[in-house]
CSV table of C-alpha atoms (C1' of nucleotides) in Angstrom, one decimal:
chain,number,residue,atom,x,y,z
B,20,SER,CA,-28.3,118.3,81.0
B,21,ALA,CA,-30.4,115.7,79.3
B,22,SER,CA,-33.8,116.2,77.6
B,23,ALA,CA,-35.4,119.5,78.1
B,24,ASN,CA,-38.0,121.2,75.9
B,25,GLY,CA,-41.8,121.0,75.5
B,26,ASP,CA,-43.6,118.8,78.0
B,27,ASP,CA,-40.6,116.4,78.1
B,28,HIS,CA,-38.7,116.3,81.3
B,29,ILE,CA,-35.2,116.9,82.4
B,30,VAL,CA,-33.8,113.7,83.9
B,31,GLY,CA,-30.3,114.7,84.7
B,32,LEU,CA,-27.7,117.4,84.8
B,33,LEU,CA,-24.1,117.2,83.6
B,34,PHE,CA,-21.3,119.2,85.0
B,35,PRO,CA,-17.7,119.8,83.7
B,36,SER,CA,-15.8,116.6,83.4
B,37,ASP,CA,-18.9,114.5,83.1
B,38,PHE,CA,-19.2,112.0,80.3
B,39,PHE,CA,-22.2,111.6,78.2
B,40,GLY,CA,-23.5,109.6,75.2
B,41,ARG,CA,-25.1,106.2,75.0
B,42,LEU,CA,-22.5,103.6,74.4
B,43,PHE,CA,-23.3,100.2,72.9
B,44,ALA,CA,-26.7,101.2,71.6
B,45,GLU,CA,-28.1,102.6,68.3
B,46,GLU,CA,-29.1,105.9,69.8
B,47,SER,CA,-29.6,107.7,73.0
B,48,ARG,CA,-33.2,107.8,74.3
B,49,PHE,CA,-32.5,111.3,75.7
B,50,ALA,CA,-31.4,114.6,74.2
B,51,TYR,CA,-28.6,116.7,75.5
B,52,GLU,CA,-28.7,120.4,75.7
B,53,ALA,CA,-26.1,123.0,76.8
B,54,VAL,CA,-27.2,125.8,79.0
B,55,THR,CA,-23.8,127.4,79.2
B,56,ASP,CA,-20.9,127.6,76.8
B,57,VAL,CA,-19.1,124.3,76.9
B,58,THR,CA,-15.8,122.9,75.9
B,59,LEU,CA,-16.3,119.3,75.0
B,60,CYS,CA,-14.2,116.4,74.0
B,61,ALA,CA,-15.9,114.4,71.3
B,62,MET,CA,-14.7,111.1,70.0
B,63,ASN,CA,-15.8,108.6,67.4
B,64,LYS,CA,-18.4,106.4,69.0
B,65,SER,CA,-17.6,103.1,67.5
B,66,GLY,CA,-13.9,103.8,67.9
B,67,PHE,CA,-14.4,104.5,71.6
B,68,GLU,CA,-16.5,101.4,72.0
B,69,ARG,CA,-13.7,99.4,70.3
B,70,PHE,CA,-11.2,101.0,72.6
B,71,LEU,CA,-13.2,100.0,75.7
B,72,ILE,CA,-13.4,96.4,74.5
B,73,ASP,CA,-9.7,96.3,73.8
B,74,HIS,CA,-8.8,97.8,77.1
B,75,PRO,CA,-10.7,96.0,79.8
B,76,GLY,CA,-9.2,98.0,82.6
B,77,VAL,CA,-10.7,101.2,81.2
B,78,GLU,CA,-14.0,99.5,80.6
B,79,HIS,CA,-13.9,98.4,84.2
B,80,GLU,CA,-13.6,102.0,85.3
B,81,MET,CA,-16.5,102.9,83.0
B,82,LEU,CA,-18.6,100.2,84.6
B,83,LYS,CA,-17.9,101.5,88.1
B,84,ALA,CA,-18.7,105.1,87.0
B,85,LYS,CA,-22.0,103.9,85.6
B,86,LEU,CA,-22.8,102.0,88.8
B,87,ASP,CA,-22.3,105.2,90.7
B,88,GLU,CA,-24.5,107.1,88.3
B,89,LEU,CA,-27.2,104.5,88.7
B,90,ASP,CA,-27.2,105.0,92.5
B,91,ALA,CA,-27.3,108.8,92.0
B,92,VAL,CA,-30.3,108.6,89.6
B,93,ARG,CA,-32.2,106.3,92.0
B,94,GLU,CA,-31.4,108.6,94.9
B,95,TRP,CA,-32.6,111.6,93.0
B,96,ALA,CA,-35.8,109.8,92.0
B,97,ALA,CA,-36.5,109.0,95.6
B,98,ILE,CA,-36.1,112.7,96.5
B,99,THR,CA,-38.3,114.1,93.7
B,100,ASN,CA,-41.0,111.6,94.6
B,101,GLY,CA,-41.7,112.0,98.2
B,102,HIS,CA,-40.8,115.6,98.9
B,103,THR,CA,-42.6,119.0,98.6
B,104,THR,CA,-41.5,121.5,96.1
B,105,MET,CA,-39.9,123.6,98.8
B,106,GLN,CA,-37.8,120.6,99.9
B,107,ARG,CA,-36.7,120.0,96.3
B,108,VAL,CA,-35.8,123.6,95.8
B,109,ALA,CA,-33.8,123.7,99.0
B,110,THR,CA,-32.0,120.5,98.0
B,111,LEU,CA,-31.2,121.8,94.6
B,112,LEU,CA,-29.7,125.0,95.9
B,113,PHE,CA,-27.6,123.2,98.5
B,114,VAL,CA,-26.3,120.7,96.0
B,115,PHE,CA,-25.4,123.5,93.5
B,116,SER,CA,-23.7,125.4,96.4
B,117,LEU,CA,-21.4,122.5,97.0
B,118,ARG,CA,-20.6,122.2,93.4
B,119,SER,CA,-19.9,125.9,92.8
B,120,ARG,CA,-17.9,126.0,96.0
B,121,ASN,CA,-15.6,123.5,94.5
B,122,GLN,CA,-15.3,125.6,91.4
B,123,HIS,CA,-14.7,128.8,93.3
B,124,ARG,CA,-12.1,127.2,95.6
B,125,GLU,CA,-9.5,127.6,92.9
B,126,HIS,CA,-10.3,131.3,92.7
B,127,GLY,CA,-9.4,131.5,96.4
B,128,ASN,CA,-13.0,132.7,97.1
B,129,LEU,CA,-13.9,130.0,99.6
B,130,SER,CA,-16.0,132.1,102.0
B,131,SER,CA,-18.4,133.3,99.3
B,132,HIS,CA,-21.7,131.5,99.5
B,133,VAL,CA,-22.8,132.6,96.1
B,134,VAL,CA,-24.5,129.9,94.1
B,135,HIS,CA,-24.6,129.9,90.4
B,136,VAL,CA,-27.5,128.0,88.8
B,137,PRO,CA,-27.2,128.5,85.1
B,138,LEU,CA,-30.6,127.0,84.3
B,139,SER,CA,-33.7,129.0,83.4
B,140,ARG,CA,-36.7,128.8,85.8
B,141,ARG,CA,-38.4,126.6,83.3
B,142,ASP,CA,-35.6,124.1,83.2
B,143,ILE,CA,-35.2,124.0,87.0
B,144,ALA,CA,-39.0,123.5,87.2
B,145,ASP,CA,-38.8,120.7,84.7
B,146,TYR,CA,-36.0,119.1,86.6
B,147,LEU,CA,-37.8,119.4,89.9
B,148,GLY,CA,-41.1,118.2,88.5
B,149,THR,CA,-43.0,121.5,89.1
B,150,THR,CA,-43.9,124.7,87.2
B,151,PRO,CA,-42.0,127.9,86.9
B,152,GLU,CA,-44.7,129.7,88.9
B,153,THR,CA,-44.5,127.4,91.9
B,154,LEU,CA,-40.8,127.4,91.7
B,155,SER,CA,-40.6,131.2,91.7
B,156,ARG,CA,-43.0,131.4,94.7
B,157,ASN,CA,-40.8,129.0,96.7
B,158,ILE,CA,-37.6,130.9,95.8
B,159,GLN,CA,-39.2,134.2,96.8
B,160,THR,CA,-40.3,132.6,100.1
B,161,LEU,CA,-36.8,131.6,100.9
B,162,ALA,CA,-35.7,135.1,100.1
B,163,ARG,CA,-38.4,136.6,102.3
B,164,GLU,CA,-37.3,134.4,105.2
B,165,LYS,CA,-33.7,135.6,104.7
B,166,VAL,CA,-32.5,132.1,103.9
B,167,ILE,CA,-31.1,133.2,100.6
B,168,ARG,CA,-30.7,136.5,98.8
B,169,ILE,CA,-31.6,136.7,95.1
B,170,ILE,CA,-28.7,138.5,93.4
B,171,ASN,CA,-30.2,137.9,90.0
B,172,ALA,CA,-32.2,135.2,88.2
B,173,LYS,CA,-29.2,132.8,88.2
B,174,HIS,CA,-27.2,133.8,91.2
B,175,PHE,CA,-28.1,133.3,94.8
B,176,GLU,CA,-26.4,134.1,98.1
B,177,LEU,CA,-26.9,131.6,100.9
B,178,LEU,CA,-27.5,133.6,104.1
B,179,ASN,CA,-28.5,130.8,106.3
B,180,VAL,CA,-27.3,127.4,105.3
B,181,ASN,CA,-28.7,125.6,108.3
B,182,GLU,CA,-32.1,126.9,107.5
B,183,LEU,CA,-31.7,125.8,103.9
B,184,VAL,CA,-30.8,122.3,105.1
B,185,MET,CA,-33.9,122.3,107.3
B,186,HIS,CA,-36.1,123.2,104.4
B,187,SER,CA,-34.6,120.4,102.3
B,188,GLY,CA,-35.9,117.8,104.7
B,189,GLU,CA,-32.7,115.8,104.3
B,190,SER,CA,-29.8,115.4,106.7
B,191,ARG,CA,-26.7,117.3,105.8
B,192,GLU,CA,-24.8,114.1,105.3
B,193,ASP,CA,-27.3,112.9,102.8
B,194,LEU,CA,-27.2,116.2,100.9
B,195,GLU,CA,-23.4,116.0,100.7
B,196,ARG,CA,-23.5,112.5,99.4
B,197,ILE,CA,-26.1,113.5,96.8
B,198,ALA,CA,-23.9,116.4,95.7
B,199,ALA,CA,-20.8,114.2,95.5
B,200,ARG,CA,-22.7,111.8,93.1
Z,50,SER,CA,-37.8,95.6,94.7
Z,51,ALA,CA,-35.4,98.1,96.3
Z,52,SER,CA,-36.0,100.0,99.5
Z,53,ALA,CA,-39.5,100.0,100.9
Z,54,ASN,CA,-40.7,100.7,104.5
Z,55,GLY,CA,-41.3,103.8,106.5
Z,56,ASP,CA,-41.1,107.1,104.6
Z,57,ASP,CA,-38.4,105.7,102.4
Z,58,HIS,CA,-39.3,105.2,98.8
Z,59,ILE,CA,-39.3,102.4,96.4
Z,60,VAL,CA,-37.0,103.2,93.5
Z,61,GLY,CA,-37.2,100.0,91.5
Z,62,LEU,CA,-38.7,96.6,91.0
Z,63,LEU,CA,-37.0,93.4,90.3
Z,64,PHE,CA,-38.4,90.5,88.2
Z,65,PRO,CA,-37.3,86.9,87.8
Z,66,SER,CA,-33.9,86.6,86.2
Z,67,ASP,CA,-33.0,90.2,87.3
Z,68,PHE,CA,-29.6,90.7,88.9
Z,69,PHE,CA,-29.2,92.8,92.0
Z,70,GLY,CA,-26.5,93.8,94.4
Z,71,ARG,CA,-24.0,96.7,94.4
Z,72,LEU,CA,-20.8,95.6,92.8
Z,73,PHE,CA,-17.5,97.3,93.4
Z,74,ALA,CA,-18.7,99.3,96.4
Z,75,GLU,CA,-18.7,98.8,100.1
Z,76,GLU,CA,-22.4,98.5,100.4
Z,77,SER,CA,-25.6,99.1,98.6
Z,78,ARG,CA,-27.3,102.4,99.3
Z,79,PHE,CA,-30.6,100.7,98.9
Z,80,ALA,CA,-32.4,97.8,100.6
Z,81,TYR,CA,-33.9,94.9,98.8
Z,82,GLU,CA,-37.1,93.3,99.9
Z,83,ALA,CA,-39.0,90.3,98.5
Z,84,VAL,CA,-42.8,90.6,98.1
Z,85,THR,CA,-43.2,87.0,96.9
Z,86,ASP,CA,-41.4,83.8,97.5
Z,87,VAL,CA,-38.2,83.9,95.5
Z,88,THR,CA,-35.6,81.5,94.3
Z,89,LEU,CA,-32.3,83.3,94.2
Z,90,CYS,CA,-28.8,82.6,93.1
Z,91,ALA,CA,-26.3,84.1,95.5
Z,92,MET,CA,-22.6,84.3,94.9
Z,93,ASN,CA,-19.6,85.5,96.8
Z,94,LYS,CA,-19.4,89.2,96.1
Z,95,SER,CA,-15.6,89.7,95.9
Z,96,GLY,CA,-15.3,86.4,94.1
Z,97,PHE,CA,-17.8,87.5,91.5
Z,98,GLU,CA,-16.0,90.9,91.1
Z,99,ARG,CA,-12.8,89.0,90.6
Z,100,PHE,CA,-14.5,86.9,88.0
Z,101,LEU,CA,-15.7,89.9,86.1
Z,102,ILE,CA,-12.3,91.5,86.1
Z,103,ASP,CA,-10.8,88.2,84.9
Z,104,HIS,CA,-13.4,87.8,82.2
Z,105,PRO,CA,-13.7,91.1,80.3
Z,106,GLY,CA,-16.3,89.6,77.9
Z,107,VAL,CA,-18.6,89.0,80.8
Z,108,GLU,CA,-17.9,92.4,82.4
Z,109,HIS,CA,-18.7,93.9,79.0
Z,110,GLU,CA,-22.1,92.3,79.1
Z,111,MET,CA,-22.6,93.6,82.6
Z,112,LEU,CA,-21.8,97.1,81.5
Z,113,LYS,CA,-24.3,96.9,78.7
Z,114,ALA,CA,-27.0,95.6,81.1
Z,115,LYS,CA,-26.3,98.5,83.5
Z,116,LEU,CA,-26.5,101.0,80.7
Z,117,ASP,CA,-29.9,99.7,79.8
Z,118,GLU,CA,-30.9,99.9,83.4
Z,119,LEU,CA,-29.8,103.5,83.6
Z,120,ASP,CA,-32.0,104.4,80.6
Z,121,ALA,CA,-34.9,102.6,82.2
Z,122,VAL,CA,-34.5,104.4,85.6
Z,123,ARG,CA,-34.3,107.8,83.9
Z,124,GLU,CA,-37.3,107.0,81.8
Z,125,TRP,CA,-39.3,106.0,84.8
Z,126,ALA,CA,-38.2,109.1,86.6
Z,127,ALA,CA,-39.5,111.2,83.8
Z,128,ILE,CA,-42.8,109.3,84.0
Z,129,THR,CA,-43.3,109.7,87.7
Z,130,ASN,CA,-42.5,113.4,87.5
Z,131,GLY,CA,-44.8,114.8,85.0
Z,132,HIS,CA,-47.8,112.6,85.1
Z,133,THR,CA,-51.0,112.5,87.2
Z,134,THR,CA,-51.6,109.6,89.6
Z,135,MET,CA,-54.1,108.1,87.2
Z,136,GLN,CA,-51.5,108.1,84.4
Z,137,ARG,CA,-49.0,106.4,86.6
Z,138,VAL,CA,-51.5,103.8,87.7
Z,139,ALA,CA,-52.5,103.0,84.2
Z,140,THR,CA,-48.8,102.8,83.1
Z,141,LEU,CA,-48.0,100.4,85.9
Z,142,LEU,CA,-50.9,98.1,85.2
Z,143,PHE,CA,-50.0,98.0,81.5
Z,144,VAL,CA,-46.4,97.3,82.2
Z,145,PHE,CA,-47.3,94.5,84.6
Z,146,SER,CA,-49.7,93.1,82.1
Z,147,LEU,CA,-47.0,92.8,79.5
Z,148,ARG,CA,-44.7,91.1,82.0
Z,149,SER,CA,-47.3,88.7,83.3
Z,150,ARG,CA,-48.5,88.0,79.8
Z,151,ASN,CA,-45.0,86.7,79.1
Z,152,GLN,CA,-45.1,84.6,82.1
Z,153,HIS,CA,-48.6,83.2,81.2
Z,154,ARG,CA,-47.6,82.5,77.7
Z,155,GLU,CA,-45.9,79.3,78.7
Z,156,HIS,CA,-49.1,78.2,80.3
Z,157,GLY,CA,-50.8,78.4,77.0
Z,158,ASN,CA,-53.1,81.0,78.5
Z,159,LEU,CA,-52.4,83.8,76.0
Z,160,SER,CA,-55.9,85.3,75.8
Z,161,SER,CA,-56.2,85.9,79.5
Z,162,HIS,CA,-55.7,89.5,80.4
Z,163,VAL,CA,-55.3,88.9,84.1
Z,164,VAL,CA,-52.6,91.0,85.6
Z,165,HIS,CA,-50.9,89.9,88.8
Z,166,VAL,CA,-49.4,92.7,90.9
Z,167,PRO,CA,-47.8,91.1,94.0
Z,168,LEU,CA,-47.2,94.4,95.8
Z,169,SER,CA,-49.4,95.8,98.6
Z,170,ARG,CA,-51.2,99.1,98.0
Z,171,ARG,CA,-48.7,100.8,100.2
Z,172,ASP,CA,-45.8,99.5,98.1
Z,173,ILE,CA,-47.4,100.4,94.8
Z,174,ALA,CA,-48.2,103.9,96.2
Z,175,ASP,CA,-44.6,104.3,97.3
Z,176,TYR,CA,-43.3,103.2,94.0
Z,177,LEU,CA,-45.7,105.6,92.1
Z,178,GLY,CA,-45.1,108.5,94.5
Z,179,THR,CA,-48.5,108.8,96.0
Z,180,THR,CA,-50.6,107.5,98.9
Z,181,PRO,CA,-52.5,104.2,99.3
Z,182,GLU,CA,-55.8,106.2,99.5
Z,183,THR,CA,-55.3,108.1,96.3
Z,184,LEU,CA,-54.1,104.9,94.6
Z,185,SER,CA,-57.2,103.0,95.7
Z,186,ARG,CA,-59.5,105.7,94.4
Z,187,ASN,CA,-57.8,105.7,91.0
Z,188,ILE,CA,-58.0,101.9,90.8
Z,189,GLN,CA,-61.7,102.0,91.8
Z,190,THR,CA,-62.3,104.7,89.1
Z,191,LEU,CA,-60.8,102.4,86.5
Z,192,ALA,CA,-63.0,99.6,87.7
Z,193,ARG,CA,-66.1,101.9,87.7
Z,194,GLU,CA,-65.3,102.8,84.1
Z,195,LYS,CA,-65.0,99.1,83.1
Z,196,VAL,CA,-61.4,99.5,82.1
Z,197,ILE,CA,-60.4,96.9,84.5
Z,198,ARG,CA,-62.1,94.4,86.8
Z,199,ILE,CA,-60.7,94.0,90.3
Z,200,ILE,CA,-60.5,90.3,91.0
Z,201,ASN,CA,-58.9,90.7,94.3
Z,202,ALA,CA,-56.3,93.1,95.8
Z,203,LYS,CA,-53.5,91.8,93.7
Z,204,HIS,CA,-55.2,90.5,90.6
Z,205,PHE,CA,-56.9,92.6,87.9
Z,206,GLU,CA,-58.5,91.7,84.6
Z,207,LEU,CA,-58.0,94.2,81.8
Z,208,LEU,CA,-61.3,94.7,80.1
Z,209,ASN,CA,-60.3,97.6,77.8
Z,210,VAL,CA,-56.7,97.8,77.0
Z,211,ASN,CA,-57.1,100.7,74.6
Z,212,GLU,CA,-58.8,102.8,77.3
Z,213,LEU,CA,-56.0,101.8,79.7
Z,214,VAL,CA,-53.4,103.1,77.3
Z,215,MET,CA,-55.4,106.3,76.9
Z,216,HIS,CA,-55.4,106.8,80.6
Z,217,SER,CA,-51.6,106.2,80.8
Z,218,GLY,CA,-50.9,109.3,78.6
Z,219,GLU,CA,-48.2,107.4,76.8
Z,220,SER,CA,-48.2,105.9,73.4
Z,221,ARG,CA,-48.4,102.2,73.2
Z,222,GLU,CA,-44.9,101.9,71.7
Z,223,ASP,CA,-43.5,103.9,74.6
Z,224,LEU,CA,-45.3,101.7,77.1
Z,225,GLU,CA,-43.9,98.5,75.4
Z,226,ARG,CA,-40.4,99.9,75.4
Z,227,ILE,CA,-40.7,100.8,79.1
Z,228,ALA,CA,-42.0,97.3,79.9
Z,229,ALA,CA,-39.2,95.7,77.9
Z,230,ARG,CA,-36.6,97.6,80.0
L,46,DC,C1',-64.1,82.6,115.1
L,47,DG,C1',-61.7,86.7,116.6
L,48,DA,C1',-57.4,89.9,116.1
L,49,DG,C1',-54.9,92.3,113.3
L,50,DT,C1',-53.7,94.0,108.9
L,51,DC,C1',-54.9,95.8,104.4
L,52,DT,C1',-58.0,98.2,101.5
L,53,DT,C1',-61.6,101.2,100.7
L,54,DT,C1',-64.5,105.2,101.4
L,55,DG,C1',-65.7,109.8,103.2
L,56,DA,C1',-65.0,114.7,104.2
L,57,DA,C1',-62.1,118.5,105.0
L,58,DA,C1',-57.8,120.9,104.2
L,59,DT,C1',-54.1,122.2,101.2
L,60,DG,C1',-50.4,122.5,98.0
L,61,DG,C1',-49.6,123.0,93.5
L,62,DC,C1',-51.5,124.1,88.9
L,63,DT,C1',-53.6,127.1,85.5
L,64,DC,C1',-54.7,131.2,83.5
L,65,DA,C1',-53.7,135.9,83.3
L,66,DA,C1',-51.5,140.2,84.1
L,67,DC,C1',-47.7,142.7,85.4
L,68,DT,C1',-42.6,143.8,85.8
L,69,DA,C1',-37.8,143.3,84.7
L,70,DA,C1',-34.2,142.4,81.6
L,71,DG,C1',-31.8,141.8,77.3
L,72,DG,C1',-31.1,142.7,72.6
L,73,DT,C1',-32.0,145.2,68.2
L,74,DG,C1',-32.6,148.9,65.1
L,75,DG,C1',-33.1,153.7,64.4
S,151,DC,C1',-27.8,156.0,73.2
S,152,DC,C1',-32.5,155.5,73.6
S,153,DA,C1',-37.1,153.6,72.4
S,154,DC,C1',-39.0,149.4,71.3
S,155,DC,C1',-39.8,144.7,71.2
S,156,DT,C1',-39.3,140.2,73.0
S,157,DT,C1',-38.4,136.9,76.4
S,158,DA,C1',-38.0,135.6,81.3
S,159,DG,C1',-39.5,136.0,85.8
S,160,DT,C1',-42.8,137.3,89.3
S,161,DT,C1',-47.3,137.9,91.4
S,162,DG,C1',-52.3,137.2,92.0
S,163,DA,C1',-56.7,134.6,92.3
S,164,DG,C1',-59.4,130.6,91.6
S,165,DC,C1',-59.6,125.8,90.9
S,166,DC,C1',-58.6,121.0,91.3
S,167,DA,C1',-56.1,116.9,92.3
S,168,DT,C1',-54.0,114.9,96.1
S,169,DT,C1',-53.2,114.5,100.9
S,170,DT,C1',-54.7,114.0,105.5
S,171,DC,C1',-57.3,112.3,109.1
S,172,DA,C1',-60.8,109.2,110.4
S,173,DA,C1',-63.6,105.2,110.1
S,174,DA,C1',-65.8,101.5,108.0
S,175,DG,C1',-65.4,97.2,105.4
S,176,DA,C1',-62.6,93.1,103.8
S,177,DC,C1',-59.3,89.6,104.1
S,178,DT,C1',-55.8,86.5,106.5
S,179,DC,C1',-54.1,83.7,109.9
S,180,DG,C1',-53.7,81.5,114.1
DNA sequence: CGAGTCTTTGAAATGGCTCAACTAAGGTGG
DNA sequence: CCACCTTAGTTGAGCCATTTCAAAGACTCG
């Protein structure tokens, strides 16, 4: 997750296996903050830059990854711009559900529609461009409508995925593409 | 400018000398639309991709450019998220003023604070994540406060740059960094 | 000089924000 | 192990910016 506190804004989330750090520049314009325990692989910045330059094949893969990332950021920007808070909340829940499903698969727990969102309400709100209060109200509305069940602050059970997709205002294909990055 | 019409959204603007097109992917997720007459340099996509792979030094420069672009998109996303419409309008005008100042410099017309925004109100509104009506009201407010003078729909004279910066809610340094890309 | 499009303006409706209080949860020290 | 304290989340009510719907100017182009 990049940049969080104060009245700054969260401009992205990072998931396991994601790369971060600002290559080929003095410093990153954004801050990175962990919301869970993390295992990370750190390397010497200039050494890694050197390595990329010396191994064009690897740098080529890095370029492709960054091009994908660029698309994803633009896509997310389009979503946060023209949608209501409810649509953003629904989109976020669905995207996280696809991600956690992938993580649960290895536990053989495929049928479980439990979504884990490790962010605080404030962080989610910052990411979605709203306030914790408005976010909470929308989550509670979804629960009241039996679209989700709130297990606890960070765990949700999806009771009606179709309804969730409806609320997101996106087609299911678009949502899956967004989640895929 | 990328992606415009309907209820789609504008996720970026392109200026002279900018590169566009989605390398190393089947097709672009976004559409590109010209709002002015343009002179463009087109090249064979797969040929150019081949060229990049064969010339790691050039591909390296491409990577650096895309990394900058990524920062710029994230920065813009942060702006459109947490700011009022007025702040976004002021930011846009200031950024365009820096850009057109650079263009006017060569005409020896340095002192002129005339900003040219070739987009329609609808396009600007889409880009800023608002409606043409709200956008118009904010522009008119700036004019009423003598911060700008509306020459015509696409040309504005900046009467009070300091006030404009105030309205943007950003520091002048931040604005200049944003404009620089 | 129209016909059509773009922009502006008005008035009403509303979604989201702010401020404030209340509840739940987690963590600490006695 | 429990009372306490602190933080996070929820709920309520009023307010305000923005949207929406509608219509009146402007500008452009044939």
